[in-house]
Amino acid sequence: MSADATIVAAAWQVLAHLGVTLTDLRSHTDGPAALPTVAEYLPRVIAAAGPGAQRTYGTYWQRMAAAWGDRPLDAVAASDVEAMKQQMTTTARSRRNSRNGRHAGEHVIAAARAFYSRAVADGLIDASASPAHRVAKPRRVPSTRRALIPKELEEINAVGRTSGNDVILDALLLRLHTETACRRGGALALRLVDLDRTNGLVRLTEKNGVVRWQPITLDLAEHLYEHAQARGAVRPTDRLLRYRNGQPISSRRYDHLWKRIGERLPWVATQGISTHWLRHTTLTWVERNFGYGIARAYAGHTDSPGSSTTTYIKADLHDVADALSAMTGQPHPFASTSETPNGPATDTLP
């Protein structure tokens, strides 16, 4: 059946208006632009990721590139992501905080989602085309961490300040984390400029770049300053915590510290106790003695738990200083009360 002459004439008029000839139509065979492969796109994902994402997901991104590197982004199926999750869960190394590979499985899916979220943001694929977002993340199981009892904390502090090749550094680390309940990343990021000796404060930069001033005892502030000065910290941006050779410490110091403590206190190794347990210990004590609002501020939590009540119970720096003063038995410039000390053991400095 031939086309209507009127329609054909109209089509020719449109082509003429666009400046397109029949030869152009026949010779133009290009389809939609080809999507990059997983291996080709990965460098862009890494460049756009922050240090934390690179550290957490980097290994899994490289595994994705090794397994699917030559495939276009839209050629990876949800079953491929699921298969890699199962493989990583099965082969995950046993660690002190291991959950039978559960964390590795979670990280595979999180890494794949971060990868494909970038592709969606770049307009390469639709959100509905992401295979990673069609795979369910494993349900989180309750944490085994708990608050340490005073006897346990005393034993840990005793081993930390009497063994190893740098008892001054290790004692400072244990004291800092017990007083502030900060995470490892917050301590590692501390610089000379982040220490306010006069007011007993340290400026912590922790998860998601959240910055806060946290009260510490004047005693700890002075010891931190002396430690930094003795080990070569001069410029304001120099790192505070340092090895004896003057180099800033890394997370490996924590690994060595807890390995050594676990060798001398078998229950530490058996339960997988780590620096984060000190955070649990301090925050539990603060919550029990000063309430949820102050414990939340002490922890540096800024995300909303979904209750409007937190708007009215928000604690300030003075409240946190009150809790610190009560816990350590030492006065603080920002504390408004003098409480009877009954908190976690903090007398750990040599």
XYZ file of N, CA and C in Angstrom, residues 172-184 186-187 200-204 212-217 220-221 275-284 286 294-301 320-321 323-325 327-328 344-346:
171
model
N 47.428 8.299 76.313
C 46.707 9.467 75.802
C 45.499 9.046 74.969
N 45.681 8.044 74.127
C 44.580 7.583 73.281
C 43.420 7.067 74.127
N 43.730 6.227 75.097
C 42.673 5.675 75.943
C 41.960 6.775 76.727
N 42.730 7.719 77.234
C 42.142 8.820 78.004
C 41.288 9.720 77.106
N 41.790 10.037 75.926
C 41.067 10.907 75.000
C 39.727 10.301 74.607
N 39.730 9.025 74.262
C 38.486 8.392 73.820
C 37.511 8.185 74.973
N 38.027 7.968 76.168
C 37.136 7.812 77.318
C 36.499 9.144 77.700
N 37.261 10.218 77.659
C 36.711 11.530 78.025
C 35.747 12.064 76.974
N 36.084 11.915 75.714
C 35.301 12.556 74.654
C 34.290 11.645 73.991
N 34.463 10.324 74.111
C 33.630 9.350 73.390
C 33.730 9.563 71.884
N 34.858 10.091 71.428
C 35.017 10.344 69.994
C 35.354 9.052 69.254
N 35.154 9.078 67.953
C 35.516 7.960 67.096
C 36.997 8.053 66.750
N 37.534 6.960 66.191
C 38.946 6.963 65.820
C 39.254 8.077 64.824
N 37.910 10.936 64.445
C 37.966 12.241 65.093
C 39.290 12.480 65.779
N 39.831 11.454 66.434
C 41.124 11.595 67.108
C 42.255 11.733 66.097
N 39.807 24.060 77.808
C 39.625 22.617 77.893
C 38.697 22.082 76.819
N 39.048 22.357 75.548
C 38.213 21.929 74.427
C 39.074 21.346 73.314
N 38.508 20.393 72.584
C 39.112 19.939 71.334
C 38.050 20.032 70.248
N 38.493 20.416 69.051
C 37.573 20.507 67.920
C 37.629 19.193 67.151
N 36.530 18.458 67.185
C 36.468 17.148 66.549
C 35.806 17.248 65.183
N 32.577 19.754 65.817
C 32.047 20.237 67.095
C 33.191 20.447 68.073
N 32.985 21.338 69.016
C 33.923 21.523 70.119
C 33.488 20.626 71.265
N 34.408 19.803 71.740
C 34.111 18.838 72.799
C 34.937 19.157 74.040
N 34.315 19.267 75.207
C 35.071 19.516 76.439
C 35.989 18.350 76.799
N 37.176 18.673 77.276
C 38.095 17.704 77.866
C 38.639 18.325 79.146
N 39.193 17.523 80.015
C 39.763 18.072 81.244
C 40.991 18.915 80.913
N 44.074 16.721 80.657
C 44.283 16.058 79.370
C 44.726 17.061 78.316
N 44.141 18.256 78.320
C 44.524 19.276 77.346
C 46.010 19.595 77.447
N 38.213 0.323 70.288
C 38.064 1.714 70.728
C 36.603 2.125 70.825
N 35.775 1.612 69.940
C 34.375 2.024 69.924
C 33.644 1.611 71.203
N 34.170 0.598 71.882
C 33.554 0.198 73.147
C 33.747 1.284 74.210
N 34.836 2.037 74.112
C 35.033 3.156 75.038
C 33.944 4.205 74.820
N 33.593 4.427 73.571
C 32.508 5.356 73.244
C 31.197 4.873 73.875
N 30.911 3.584 73.722
C 29.703 3.024 74.334
C 29.717 3.209 75.848
N 30.874 2.979 76.440
C 30.996 3.051 77.897
C 30.690 4.452 78.409
N 31.338 5.444 77.816
C 31.144 6.825 78.260
C 29.725 7.310 78.006
N 29.199 7.049 76.816
C 27.860 7.541 76.484
C 26.784 6.858 77.317
N 26.996 5.591 77.640
C 26.035 4.901 78.503
C 26.009 5.544 79.887
N 26.869 8.632 80.666
C 26.275 9.970 80.565
C 24.756 9.872 80.465
N 21.548 15.023 76.863
C 22.959 15.347 77.065
C 23.849 14.258 76.477
N 23.420 13.004 76.585
C 24.196 11.921 75.975
C 24.259 12.090 74.464
N 23.174 12.538 73.881
C 23.129 12.770 72.432
C 24.111 13.871 72.028
N 24.143 14.947 72.801
C 25.089 16.028 72.523
C 26.517 15.567 72.765
N 26.727 14.794 73.807
C 28.063 14.279 74.129
C 28.590 13.429 72.975
N 27.696 12.680 72.340
C 28.086 11.805 71.231
C 28.321 12.570 69.940
N 27.830 13.807 69.873
C 27.972 14.571 68.644
C 26.951 14.208 67.595
N 25.833 13.603 68.003
C 24.797 13.223 67.051
C 24.021 14.459 66.603
N 27.381 19.366 78.461
C 28.387 18.332 78.212
C 29.542 18.484 79.194
N 29.948 19.729 79.450
C 31.034 19.974 80.407
C 30.641 19.534 81.815
N 28.680 17.042 82.548
C 28.785 15.582 82.561
C 30.240 15.147 82.639
N 31.097 15.815 81.873
C 32.526 15.482 81.903
C 33.105 15.712 83.295
N 32.765 16.831 83.900
C 33.290 17.160 85.220
C 32.863 16.122 86.255
N 32.035 13.018 85.601
C 32.631 11.730 85.256
C 34.084 11.645 85.698
N 34.822 12.739 85.542
C 36.257 12.725 85.831
C 36.596 13.205 87.232
N 33.313 6.419 84.409
C 34.357 5.513 83.964
C 35.730 6.000 84.402
N 36.626 5.064 84.633
C 37.984 5.421 85.062
C 38.676 6.231 83.987
N 39.171 7.413 84.350
C 39.865 8.258 83.379
C 41.261 8.637 83.832
